PDB file of C-alpha atoms and ligand atoms in Angstrom:
ATOM      1  CA  MET A   1      69.886  71.077 129.755  1.00  0.00           C
ATOM      2  CA  ASP A   2      68.592  71.311 133.322  1.00  0.00           C
ATOM      3  CA  PHE A   3      65.153  72.933 133.179  1.00  0.00           C
ATOM      4  CA  GLY A   4      65.476  74.250 136.745  1.00  0.00           C
ATOM      5  CA  ILE A   5      62.096  72.958 137.939  1.00  0.00           C
ATOM      6  CA  LYS A   6      63.174  70.019 140.103  1.00  0.00           C
ATOM      7  CA  ASN A   7      60.965  69.593 143.219  1.00  0.00           C
ATOM      8  CA  LYS A   8      58.284  71.964 141.925  1.00  0.00           C
ATOM      9  CA  TRP A   9      54.664  70.776 142.012  1.00  0.00           C
ATOM     10  CA  GLY A  10      52.559  70.529 138.878  1.00  0.00           C
ATOM     11  CA  LEU A  11      48.870  69.853 138.358  1.00  0.00           C
ATOM     12  CA  VAL A  12      48.148  68.177 135.032  1.00  0.00           C
ATOM     13  CA  CYS A  13      44.459  68.121 134.151  1.00  0.00           C
ATOM     14  CA  ALA A  14      43.124  65.336 131.963  1.00  0.00           C
ATOM     15  CA  GLY A  15      46.502  63.691 132.412  1.00  0.00           C
ATOM     16  CA  SER A  16      45.914  59.931 132.343  1.00  0.00           C
ATOM     17  CA  LYS A  17      46.159  59.561 128.564  1.00  0.00           C
ATOM     18  CA  GLY A  18      47.355  61.215 125.387  1.00  0.00           C
ATOM     19  CA  LEU A  19      48.757  64.740 125.437  1.00  0.00           C
ATOM     20  CA  GLY A  20      48.045  65.386 129.128  1.00  0.00           C
ATOM     21  CA  ARG A  21      49.817  62.196 130.127  1.00  0.00           C
ATOM     22  CA  ALA A  22      52.791  63.113 127.948  1.00  0.00           C
ATOM     23  CA  CYS A  23      53.018  66.503 129.709  1.00  0.00           C
ATOM     24  CA  ALA A  24      52.914  64.793 133.127  1.00  0.00           C
ATOM     25  CA  GLU A  25      55.642  62.357 132.068  1.00  0.00           C
ATOM     26  CA  SER A  26      57.925  65.052 130.669  1.00  0.00           C
ATOM     27  CA  LEU A  27      57.483  67.266 133.723  1.00  0.00           C
ATOM     28  CA  ALA A  28      58.212  64.291 135.996  1.00  0.00           C
ATOM     29  CA  GLU A  29      61.354  63.558 133.978  1.00  0.00           C
ATOM     30  CA  GLU A  30      62.445  67.102 134.871  1.00  0.00           C
ATOM     31  CA  GLY A  31      61.920  66.332 138.568  1.00  0.00           C
ATOM     32  CA  VAL A  32      58.480  67.939 138.965  1.00  0.00           C
ATOM     33  CA  ASN A  33      56.131  66.230 141.450  1.00  0.00           C
ATOM     34  CA  VAL A  34      52.830  65.778 139.669  1.00  0.00           C
ATOM     35  CA  VAL A  35      49.159  65.601 140.540  1.00  0.00           C
ATOM     36  CA  ILE A  36      47.272  63.980 137.674  1.00  0.00           C
ATOM     37  CA  VAL A  37      43.532  64.325 137.240  1.00  0.00           C
ATOM     38  CA  ALA A  38      41.180  62.277 135.055  1.00  0.00           C
ATOM     39  CA  ARG A  39      37.806  60.637 135.561  1.00  0.00           C
ATOM     40  CA  GLY A  40      38.796  57.002 135.030  1.00  0.00           C
ATOM     41  CA  ALA A  41      40.731  55.519 137.967  1.00  0.00           C
ATOM     42  CA  GLU A  42      42.248  52.627 136.036  1.00  0.00           C
ATOM     43  CA  ALA A  43      44.175  54.657 133.444  1.00  0.00           C
ATOM     44  CA  LEU A  44      45.192  57.107 136.169  1.00  0.00           C
ATOM     45  CA  ALA A  45      46.699  54.315 138.259  1.00  0.00           C
ATOM     46  CA  GLU A  46      48.527  52.908 135.235  1.00  0.00           C
ATOM     47  CA  THR A  47      49.960  56.320 134.333  1.00  0.00           C
ATOM     48  CA  ALA A  48      51.010  57.014 137.929  1.00  0.00           C
ATOM     49  CA  ALA A  49      52.710  53.607 138.141  1.00  0.00           C
ATOM     50  CA  HIS A  50      54.556  54.229 134.877  1.00  0.00           C
ATOM     51  CA  ILE A  51      55.811  57.623 136.067  1.00  0.00           C
ATOM     52  CA  GLY A  52      56.714  56.174 139.463  1.00  0.00           C
ATOM     53  CA  GLU A  53      58.796  53.416 137.833  1.00  0.00           C
ATOM     54  CA  ASN A  54      60.690  55.833 135.611  1.00  0.00           C
ATOM     55  CA  THR A  55      61.321  58.838 137.853  1.00  0.00           C
ATOM     56  CA  GLU A  56      62.001  59.755 141.464  1.00  0.00           C
ATOM     57  CA  VAL A  57      59.153  62.242 141.816  1.00  0.00           C
ATOM     58  CA  GLU A  58      56.016  62.056 143.943  1.00  0.00           C
ATOM     59  CA  VAL A  59      52.911  61.271 141.898  1.00  0.00           C
ATOM     60  CA  ARG A  60      49.394  61.836 143.199  1.00  0.00           C
ATOM     61  CA  THR A  61      46.200  60.985 141.359  1.00  0.00           C
ATOM     62  CA  VAL A  62      42.713  62.450 141.587  1.00  0.00           C
ATOM     63  CA  ALA A  63      39.842  60.608 139.915  1.00  0.00           C
ATOM     64  CA  ALA A  64      37.473  63.476 139.180  1.00  0.00           C
ATOM     65  CA  ASP A  65      35.778  65.451 136.448  1.00  0.00           C
ATOM     66  CA  ILE A  66      37.865  68.628 136.142  1.00  0.00           C
ATOM     67  CA  THR A  67      34.966  70.483 134.507  1.00  0.00           C
ATOM     68  CA  THR A  68      32.986  70.448 137.778  1.00  0.00           C
ATOM     69  CA  PRO A  69      33.585  72.723 140.802  1.00  0.00           C
ATOM     70  CA  GLU A  70      33.889  69.620 143.035  1.00  0.00           C
ATOM     71  CA  GLY A  71      36.459  68.063 140.714  1.00  0.00           C
ATOM     72  CA  ARG A  72      38.530  71.237 140.645  1.00  0.00           C
ATOM     73  CA  LYS A  73      38.403  71.540 144.437  1.00  0.00           C
ATOM     74  CA  GLU A  74      39.595  67.960 144.841  1.00  0.00           C
ATOM     75  CA  ALA A  75      42.384  68.443 142.293  1.00  0.00           C
ATOM     76  CA  LEU A  76      43.634  71.649 143.912  1.00  0.00           C
ATOM     77  CA  GLY A  77      43.382  70.084 147.370  1.00  0.00           C
ATOM     78  CA  ALA A  78      45.813  67.352 146.313  1.00  0.00           C
ATOM     79  CA  CYS A  79      48.591  69.857 145.516  1.00  0.00           C
ATOM     80  CA  PRO A  80      50.638  71.039 148.505  1.00  0.00           C
ATOM     81  CA  GLN A  81      51.756  74.056 146.464  1.00  0.00           C
ATOM     82  CA  LEU A  82      51.112  74.794 142.847  1.00  0.00           C
ATOM     83  CA  ASP A  83      54.007  75.934 140.658  1.00  0.00           C
ATOM     84  CA  ILE A  84      52.892  74.542 137.312  1.00  0.00           C
ATOM     85  CA  LEU A  85      49.363  74.169 135.947  1.00  0.00           C
ATOM     86  CA  VAL A  86      48.589  72.318 132.722  1.00  0.00           C
ATOM     87  CA  ASN A  87      44.990  72.943 131.726  1.00  0.00           C
ATOM     88  CA  ASN A  88      43.372  70.253 129.606  1.00  0.00           C
ATOM     89  CA  ALA A  89      40.053  68.437 129.183  1.00  0.00           C
ATOM     90  CA  GLY A  90      38.358  66.370 126.534  1.00  0.00           C
ATOM     91  CA  GLY A  91      37.362  68.272 123.407  1.00  0.00           C
ATOM     92  CA  PRO A  92      33.714  68.885 122.444  1.00  0.00           C
ATOM     93  CA  PRO A  93      32.033  66.681 119.834  1.00  0.00           C
ATOM     94  CA  ALA A  94      32.035  67.429 116.116  1.00  0.00           C
ATOM     95  CA  GLY A  95      28.823  68.301 114.314  1.00  0.00           C
ATOM     96  CA  ASN A  96      26.732  70.730 112.324  1.00  0.00           C
ATOM     97  CA  PHE A  97      26.206  73.944 114.309  1.00  0.00           C
ATOM     98  CA  ARG A  98      22.490  73.820 113.415  1.00  0.00           C
ATOM     99  CA  ASP A  99      22.183  70.789 115.666  1.00  0.00           C
ATOM    100  CA  PHE A 100      23.940  72.323 118.669  1.00  0.00           C
ATOM    101  CA  GLU A 101      21.680  73.348 121.550  1.00  0.00           C
ATOM    102  CA  ILE A 102      22.548  75.916 124.233  1.00  0.00           C
ATOM    103  CA  ALA A 103      23.364  72.995 126.548  1.00  0.00           C
ATOM    104  CA  ASP A 104      26.011  71.770 124.068  1.00  0.00           C
ATOM    105  CA  TRP A 105      27.591  75.214 123.990  1.00  0.00           C
ATOM    106  CA  GLU A 106      27.500  75.453 127.776  1.00  0.00           C
ATOM    107  CA  LYS A 107      29.260  72.102 128.093  1.00  0.00           C
ATOM    108  CA  ALA A 108      31.968  73.116 125.616  1.00  0.00           C
ATOM    109  CA  LEU A 109      32.452  76.491 127.281  1.00  0.00           C
ATOM    110  CA  HIS A 110      32.709  74.871 130.722  1.00  0.00           C
ATOM    111  CA  ALA A 111      35.245  72.279 129.590  1.00  0.00           C
ATOM    112  CA  ASN A 112      37.434  74.288 127.256  1.00  0.00           C
ATOM    113  CA  MET A 113      37.172  77.879 128.460  1.00  0.00           C
ATOM    114  CA  LEU A 114      35.693  78.367 131.938  1.00  0.00           C
ATOM    115  CA  THR A 115      37.413  75.436 133.684  1.00  0.00           C
ATOM    116  CA  PRO A 116      40.919  76.662 132.789  1.00  0.00           C
ATOM    117  CA  ILE A 117      39.956  80.222 133.779  1.00  0.00           C
ATOM    118  CA  GLU A 118      38.581  79.047 137.136  1.00  0.00           C
ATOM    119  CA  LEU A 119      41.729  77.028 137.837  1.00  0.00           C
ATOM    120  CA  ILE A 120      43.942  79.964 136.893  1.00  0.00           C
ATOM    121  CA  LYS A 121      41.903  82.174 139.226  1.00  0.00           C
ATOM    122  CA  SER A 122      42.551  79.733 142.072  1.00  0.00           C
ATOM    123  CA  VAL A 123      46.306  79.447 141.599  1.00  0.00           C
ATOM    124  CA  LEU A 124      47.558  82.686 140.084  1.00  0.00           C
ATOM    125  CA  ASP A 125      47.937  84.866 143.179  1.00  0.00           C
ATOM    126  CA  GLY A 126      49.885  82.148 145.035  1.00  0.00           C
ATOM    127  CA  MET A 127      52.248  81.854 142.073  1.00  0.00           C
ATOM    128  CA  ILE A 128      52.689  85.634 141.979  1.00  0.00           C
ATOM    129  CA  GLU A 129      53.452  85.701 145.703  1.00  0.00           C
ATOM    130  CA  ARG A 130      56.044  82.910 145.379  1.00  0.00           C
ATOM    131  CA  LYS A 131      57.554  84.528 142.249  1.00  0.00           C
ATOM    132  CA  PHE A 132      57.267  81.403 140.140  1.00  0.00           C
ATOM    133  CA  GLY A 133      54.452  80.078 138.007  1.00  0.00           C
ATOM    134  CA  ARG A 134      54.025  78.369 134.666  1.00  0.00           C
ATOM    135  CA  ILE A 135      50.567  77.909 133.186  1.00  0.00           C
ATOM    136  CA  VAL A 136      50.076  76.004 129.952  1.00  0.00           C
ATOM    137  CA  ASN A 137      46.705  75.553 128.292  1.00  0.00           C
ATOM    138  CA  ILE A 138      46.281  72.720 125.818  1.00  0.00           C
ATOM    139  CA  THR A 139      44.000  74.118 123.125  1.00  0.00           C
ATOM    140  CA  SER A 140      43.986  73.112 119.447  1.00  0.00           C
ATOM    141  CA  ALA A 141      45.332  73.981 116.013  1.00  0.00           C
ATOM    142  CA  ALA A 142      41.663  74.788 115.338  1.00  0.00           C
ATOM    143  CA  VAL A 143      42.209  78.081 117.208  1.00  0.00           C
ATOM    144  CA  LYS A 144      44.533  79.214 114.423  1.00  0.00           C
ATOM    145  CA  ALA A 145      42.814  77.515 111.480  1.00  0.00           C
ATOM    146  CA  PRO A 146      39.218  76.589 112.342  1.00  0.00           C
ATOM    147  CA  ILE A 147      37.950  73.129 111.454  1.00  0.00           C
ATOM    148  CA  PRO A 148      34.382  73.519 110.116  1.00  0.00           C
ATOM    149  CA  ILE A 149      32.838  70.477 111.854  1.00  0.00           C
ATOM    150  CA  LEU A 150      34.412  71.449 115.194  1.00  0.00           C
ATOM    151  CA  GLY A 151      32.395  74.623 115.762  1.00  0.00           C
ATOM    152  CA  LEU A 152      32.082  74.053 119.516  1.00  0.00           C
ATOM    153  CA  SER A 153      35.831  73.627 119.844  1.00  0.00           C
ATOM    154  CA  ASN A 154      36.670  76.551 117.523  1.00  0.00           C
ATOM    155  CA  GLY A 155      34.407  78.845 119.540  1.00  0.00           C
ATOM    156  CA  ALA A 156      35.150  77.796 123.126  1.00  0.00           C
ATOM    157  CA  ARG A 157      38.909  77.586 122.651  1.00  0.00           C
ATOM    158  CA  ALA A 158      39.040  80.938 120.856  1.00  0.00           C
ATOM    159  CA  GLY A 159      37.298  82.439 123.898  1.00  0.00           C
ATOM    160  CA  LEU A 160      39.980  81.046 126.206  1.00  0.00           C
ATOM    161  CA  THR A 161      42.720  82.255 123.860  1.00  0.00           C
ATOM    162  CA  GLY A 162      41.347  85.799 123.878  1.00  0.00           C
ATOM    163  CA  PHE A 163      41.175  85.849 127.662  1.00  0.00           C
ATOM    164  CA  ILE A 164      44.720  84.476 128.020  1.00  0.00           C
ATOM    165  CA  ALA A 165      46.057  87.065 125.563  1.00  0.00           C
ATOM    166  CA  GLY A 166      45.059  89.781 128.029  1.00  0.00           C
ATOM    167  CA  LEU A 167      45.930  88.046 131.305  1.00  0.00           C
ATOM    168  CA  SER A 168      49.322  86.747 130.200  1.00  0.00           C
ATOM    169  CA  ARG A 169      50.704  90.302 129.969  1.00  0.00           C
ATOM    170  CA  GLN A 170      49.823  91.019 133.583  1.00  0.00           C
ATOM    171  CA  THR A 171      51.985  88.302 135.153  1.00  0.00           C
ATOM    172  CA  PRO A 172      55.541  87.929 133.713  1.00  0.00           C
ATOM    173  CA  MET A 173      56.982  90.671 135.963  1.00  0.00           C
ATOM    174  CA  HIS A 174      56.311  88.154 138.777  1.00  0.00           C
ATOM    175  CA  ASN A 175      57.996  85.280 136.903  1.00  0.00           C
ATOM    176  CA  VAL A 176      54.578  83.811 136.125  1.00  0.00           C
ATOM    177  CA  THR A 177      53.944  82.966 132.482  1.00  0.00           C
ATOM    178  CA  ILE A 178      50.822  81.791 130.672  1.00  0.00           C
ATOM    179  CA  ASN A 179      50.973  80.181 127.244  1.00  0.00           C
ATOM    180  CA  ASN A 180      48.900  77.913 125.036  1.00  0.00           C
ATOM    181  CA  ILE A 181      49.998  74.866 123.042  1.00  0.00           C
ATOM    182  CA  LEU A 182      47.964  74.125 119.923  1.00  0.00           C
ATOM    183  CA  PRO A 183      48.164  70.470 118.841  1.00  0.00           C
ATOM    184  CA  GLY A 184      47.673  69.463 115.236  1.00  0.00           C
ATOM    185  CA  ALA A 185      47.125  65.750 114.614  1.00  0.00           C
ATOM    186  CA  PHE A 186      48.602  63.573 117.373  1.00  0.00           C
ATOM    187  CA  ALA A 187      48.307  59.807 117.642  1.00  0.00           C
ATOM    188  CA  THR A 188      45.986  59.543 120.664  1.00  0.00           C
ATOM    189  CA  GLU A 189      42.683  57.879 121.579  1.00  0.00           C
ATOM    190  CA  THR A 190      40.759  61.086 120.829  1.00  0.00           C
ATOM    191  CA  MET A 191      42.216  61.338 117.347  1.00  0.00           C
ATOM    192  CA  ASN A 192      41.576  57.671 116.601  1.00  0.00           C
ATOM    193  CA  GLY A 193      37.967  58.168 117.721  1.00  0.00           C
ATOM    194  CA  ARG A 194      37.575  61.187 115.452  1.00  0.00           C
ATOM    195  CA  MET A 195      38.991  59.285 112.488  1.00  0.00           C
ATOM    196  CA  ALA A 196      36.645  56.354 113.160  1.00  0.00           C
ATOM    197  CA  ALA A 197      33.682  58.765 113.223  1.00  0.00           C
ATOM    198  CA  MET A 198      34.816  60.381 109.963  1.00  0.00           C
ATOM    199  CA  ALA A 199      35.250  56.961 108.350  1.00  0.00           C
ATOM    200  CA  LYS A 200      31.731  55.959 109.348  1.00  0.00           C
ATOM    201  CA  GLN A 201      30.267  59.261 108.150  1.00  0.00           C
ATOM    202  CA  SER A 202      31.975  59.092 104.753  1.00  0.00           C
ATOM    203  CA  ASN A 203      31.705  55.327 104.214  1.00  0.00           C
ATOM    204  CA  GLN A 204      35.476  54.947 104.148  1.00  0.00           C
ATOM    205  CA  THR A 205      37.845  52.730 106.089  1.00  0.00           C
ATOM    206  CA  ILE A 206      39.831  54.224 108.978  1.00  0.00           C
ATOM    207  CA  GLU A 207      42.989  53.503 106.937  1.00  0.00           C
ATOM    208  CA  ASP A 208      41.657  55.650 104.068  1.00  0.00           C
ATOM    209  CA  VAL A 209      40.824  58.515 106.435  1.00  0.00           C
ATOM    210  CA  ALA A 210      44.249  58.245 108.093  1.00  0.00           C
ATOM    211  CA  GLU A 211      45.981  58.253 104.715  1.00  0.00           C
ATOM    212  CA  SER A 212      44.203  61.381 103.509  1.00  0.00           C
ATOM    213  CA  ARG A 213      45.039  63.133 106.794  1.00  0.00           C
ATOM    214  CA  LEU A 214      48.684  62.108 106.506  1.00  0.00           C
ATOM    215  CA  ASN A 215      48.827  63.417 102.951  1.00  0.00           C
ATOM    216  CA  ALA A 216      47.988  66.878 104.302  1.00  0.00           C
ATOM    217  CA  ILE A 217      50.796  66.849 106.906  1.00  0.00           C
ATOM    218  CA  PRO A 218      54.167  68.051 105.556  1.00  0.00           C
ATOM    219  CA  ALA A 219      55.976  66.014 108.235  1.00  0.00           C
ATOM    220  CA  GLY A 220      54.346  62.910 106.720  1.00  0.00           C
ATOM    221  CA  ARG A 221      53.320  61.485 110.079  1.00  0.00           C
ATOM    222  CA  PHE A 222      51.140  62.072 113.115  1.00  0.00           C
ATOM    223  CA  GLY A 223      52.682  63.790 116.112  1.00  0.00           C
ATOM    224  CA  GLU A 224      53.983  61.718 118.991  1.00  0.00           C
ATOM    225  CA  PRO A 225      52.557  62.725 122.388  1.00  0.00           C
ATOM    226  CA  LYS A 226      56.103  62.676 123.793  1.00  0.00           C
ATOM    227  CA  GLU A 227      57.205  65.547 121.553  1.00  0.00           C
ATOM    228  CA  PHE A 228      54.174  67.525 122.767  1.00  0.00           C
ATOM    229  CA  GLY A 229      55.062  66.772 126.407  1.00  0.00           C
ATOM    230  CA  GLN A 230      58.639  67.879 125.904  1.00  0.00           C
ATOM    231  CA  LEU A 231      57.539  71.227 124.458  1.00  0.00           C
ATOM    232  CA  CYS A 232      55.278  71.664 127.474  1.00  0.00           C
ATOM    233  CA  ALA A 233      58.156  70.904 129.862  1.00  0.00           C
ATOM    234  CA  TYR A 234      60.345  73.503 128.143  1.00  0.00           C
ATOM    235  CA  ILE A 235      57.615  76.174 128.376  1.00  0.00           C
ATOM    236  CA  CYS A 236      57.416  75.322 132.093  1.00  0.00           C
ATOM    237  CA  SER A 237      61.174  75.573 132.562  1.00  0.00           C
ATOM    238  CA  ALA A 238      62.997  78.243 134.554  1.00  0.00           C
ATOM    239  CA  GLN A 239      64.658  79.331 131.268  1.00  0.00           C
ATOM    240  CA  ALA A 240      61.285  80.146 129.663  1.00  0.00           C
ATOM    241  CA  SER A 241      60.454  83.048 131.988  1.00  0.00           C
ATOM    242  CA  TYR A 242      60.582  85.568 129.088  1.00  0.00           C
ATOM    243  CA  ILE A 243      57.913  83.718 127.074  1.00  0.00           C
ATOM    244  CA  THR A 244      54.315  84.583 127.812  1.00  0.00           C
ATOM    245  CA  GLY A 245      51.079  85.026 125.874  1.00  0.00           C
ATOM    246  CA  HIS A 246      52.159  82.769 123.032  1.00  0.00           C
ATOM    247  CA  ASN A 247      50.298  80.178 121.033  1.00  0.00           C
ATOM    248  CA  PHE A 248      52.673  77.350 120.165  1.00  0.00           C
ATOM    249  CA  LEU A 249      51.419  75.486 117.145  1.00  0.00           C
ATOM    250  CA  ILE A 250      52.810  71.938 116.949  1.00  0.00           C
ATOM    251  CA  ASP A 251      51.340  70.449 113.787  1.00  0.00           C
ATOM    252  CA  GLY A 252      54.066  69.000 111.548  1.00  0.00           C
ATOM    253  CA  GLY A 253      53.859  71.998 109.221  1.00  0.00           C
ATOM    254  CA  VAL A 254      50.153  71.837 108.359  1.00  0.00           C
ATOM    255  CA  TYR A 255      49.453  75.533 108.943  1.00  0.00           C
ATOM    256  CA  ASN A 256      50.537  77.199 105.745  1.00  0.00           C
ATOM    257  CA  GLY A 257      51.321  80.764 106.757  1.00  0.00           C
ATOM    258  CA  THR A 258      54.408  82.963 106.783  1.00  0.00           C
ATOM    259  CA  LEU A 259      53.787  83.975 110.408  1.00  0.00           C
TER     260      LEU A 259
HETATM  261  P1  NAP B   1      43.009  61.512 124.865  1.00  0.00           P
HETATM  262  O1  NAP B   1      44.245  60.791 124.493  1.00  0.00           O
HETATM  263  O2  NAP B   1      41.711  60.896 124.513  1.00  0.00           O
HETATM  264  O3  NAP B   1      43.048  61.779 126.431  1.00  0.00           O
HETATM  265  C1  NAP B   1      42.074  62.558 127.044  1.00  0.00           C
HETATM  266  C2  NAP B   1      42.397  62.637 128.532  1.00  0.00           C
HETATM  267  O4  NAP B   1      41.516  63.587 129.116  1.00  0.00           O
HETATM  268  C3  NAP B   1      42.173  61.330 129.262  1.00  0.00           C
HETATM  269  O5  NAP B   1      43.147  61.219 130.287  1.00  0.00           O
HETATM  270  C4  NAP B   1      40.776  61.516 129.851  1.00  0.00           C
HETATM  271  O6  NAP B   1      40.573  60.657 130.946  1.00  0.00           O
HETATM  272  C5  NAP B   1      40.867  62.988 130.256  1.00  0.00           C
HETATM  273  N1  NAP B   1      39.602  63.700 130.413  1.00  0.00           N
HETATM  274  C6  NAP B   1      38.670  63.916 129.463  1.00  0.00           C
HETATM  275  N2  NAP B   1      37.646  64.634 129.966  1.00  0.00           N
HETATM  276  C7  NAP B   1      37.969  64.873 131.273  1.00  0.00           C
HETATM  277  C8  NAP B   1      37.303  65.556 132.327  1.00  0.00           C
HETATM  278  N3  NAP B   1      36.112  66.112 132.141  1.00  0.00           N
HETATM  279  N4  NAP B   1      37.901  65.617 133.532  1.00  0.00           N
HETATM  280  C9  NAP B   1      39.118  65.052 133.730  1.00  0.00           C
HETATM  281  N5  NAP B   1      39.782  64.385 132.765  1.00  0.00           N
HETATM  282  C10 NAP B   1      39.204  64.294 131.556  1.00  0.00           C
HETATM  283  O7  NAP B   1      42.956  63.003 124.230  1.00  0.00           O
HETATM  284  P2  NAP B   1      44.121  63.915 123.627  1.00  0.00           P
HETATM  285  O8  NAP B   1      44.271  63.611 122.194  1.00  0.00           O
HETATM  286  O9  NAP B   1      45.293  63.896 124.515  1.00  0.00           O
HETATM  287  O10 NAP B   1      43.406  65.351 123.682  1.00  0.00           O
HETATM  288  C11 NAP B   1      43.631  66.307 124.708  1.00  0.00           C
HETATM  289  C12 NAP B   1      42.993  67.617 124.290  1.00  0.00           C
HETATM  290  O11 NAP B   1      43.643  68.089 123.103  1.00  0.00           O
HETATM  291  C13 NAP B   1      41.497  67.505 123.929  1.00  0.00           C
HETATM  292  O12 NAP B   1      40.833  68.661 124.335  1.00  0.00           O
HETATM  293  C14 NAP B   1      41.522  67.393 122.412  1.00  0.00           C
HETATM  294  O13 NAP B   1      40.310  67.830 121.826  1.00  0.00           O
HETATM  295  C15 NAP B   1      42.668  68.340 122.092  1.00  0.00           C
HETATM  296  N6  NAP B   1      43.241  68.092 120.770  1.00  0.00           N
HETATM  297  C16 NAP B   1      43.808  66.897 120.467  1.00  0.00           C
HETATM  298  C17 NAP B   1      44.345  66.708 119.194  1.00  0.00           C
HETATM  299  C18 NAP B   1      44.969  65.393 118.791  1.00  0.00           C
HETATM  300  O14 NAP B   1      45.324  65.234 117.630  1.00  0.00           O
HETATM  301  N7  NAP B   1      45.158  64.456 119.679  1.00  0.00           N
HETATM  302  C19 NAP B   1      44.288  67.731 118.253  1.00  0.00           C
HETATM  303  C20 NAP B   1      43.712  68.950 118.601  1.00  0.00           C
HETATM  304  C21 NAP B   1      43.194  69.111 119.877  1.00  0.00           C
HETATM  305  P3  NAP B   1      39.080  60.214 131.419  1.00  0.00           P
HETATM  306  O15 NAP B   1      38.287  59.979 130.171  1.00  0.00           O
HETATM  307  O16 NAP B   1      39.302  58.991 132.240  1.00  0.00           O
HETATM  308  O17 NAP B   1      38.572  61.365 132.223  1.00  0.00           O
END
């Protein structure tokens, strides 16, 4: 199927590794020129080279912290025109909420709620004017089923989700859609780090932690970033113009609900 987005421009935040990278790769495979942002220049260059070798699209990189106003300005400045925005950033740390200070909450809110809202504010009216826009926010399965030790993530991402629920109904008449994708457990650096922390905390091996996580996943495996990226590319397709305001859970069947 041709997704109808060839030659569009997409900005993929936090796109040098993991889920963000997979979104950039899948969009590029559909002919979307991509601007990829992350802080570390080395992984960015490697990702850009990989995309360049495998597709015909133009790839630009911005080494910046997307959670800062300067980083966002630099990222937006690298896009000649913005048709697709994938919002993403690192997730906040786990912990007991009694230990979180206001500064911890501010950091989580900046990264996982206010940064996507600021970026949307910068790009939305241009998309509306050009009658095409696809905005995808990478959030977490924790929005649907909160994870007790991830209070900062549960809270900040729920705030973004509530805001998007309202905004996403104000744009589809202009062929601009806004949706969220909620990852369950995907095999990425972040997830490996979380499992290592859990292993240390509970005096288990990483293998034991991984096994108990796998036992709770009906699919019997961790998600592959590529399957996440491909869902993102479909939501950004021309065909998906009637889909807005949704929360796409991609978790191998973990969430046990009828709806
Ligand atoms: P990952 O593989 O560790 O990749 C994180 C990416 O984000 C890297 O490219 C990193 O590059 C970039 N990044 C982090 N902070 C940034 C910042 N401030 N500015 C710009 N780039 C930044 O992580 P992932 O697993 O793909 O996770 C992506 C998001 O999904 C996170 O918010 C995570 O909490 C959430 N999530 C993941 C899972 C999972 O199972 N993987 C499940 C639920 C939710 P630099 O470090 O070089 O900046």
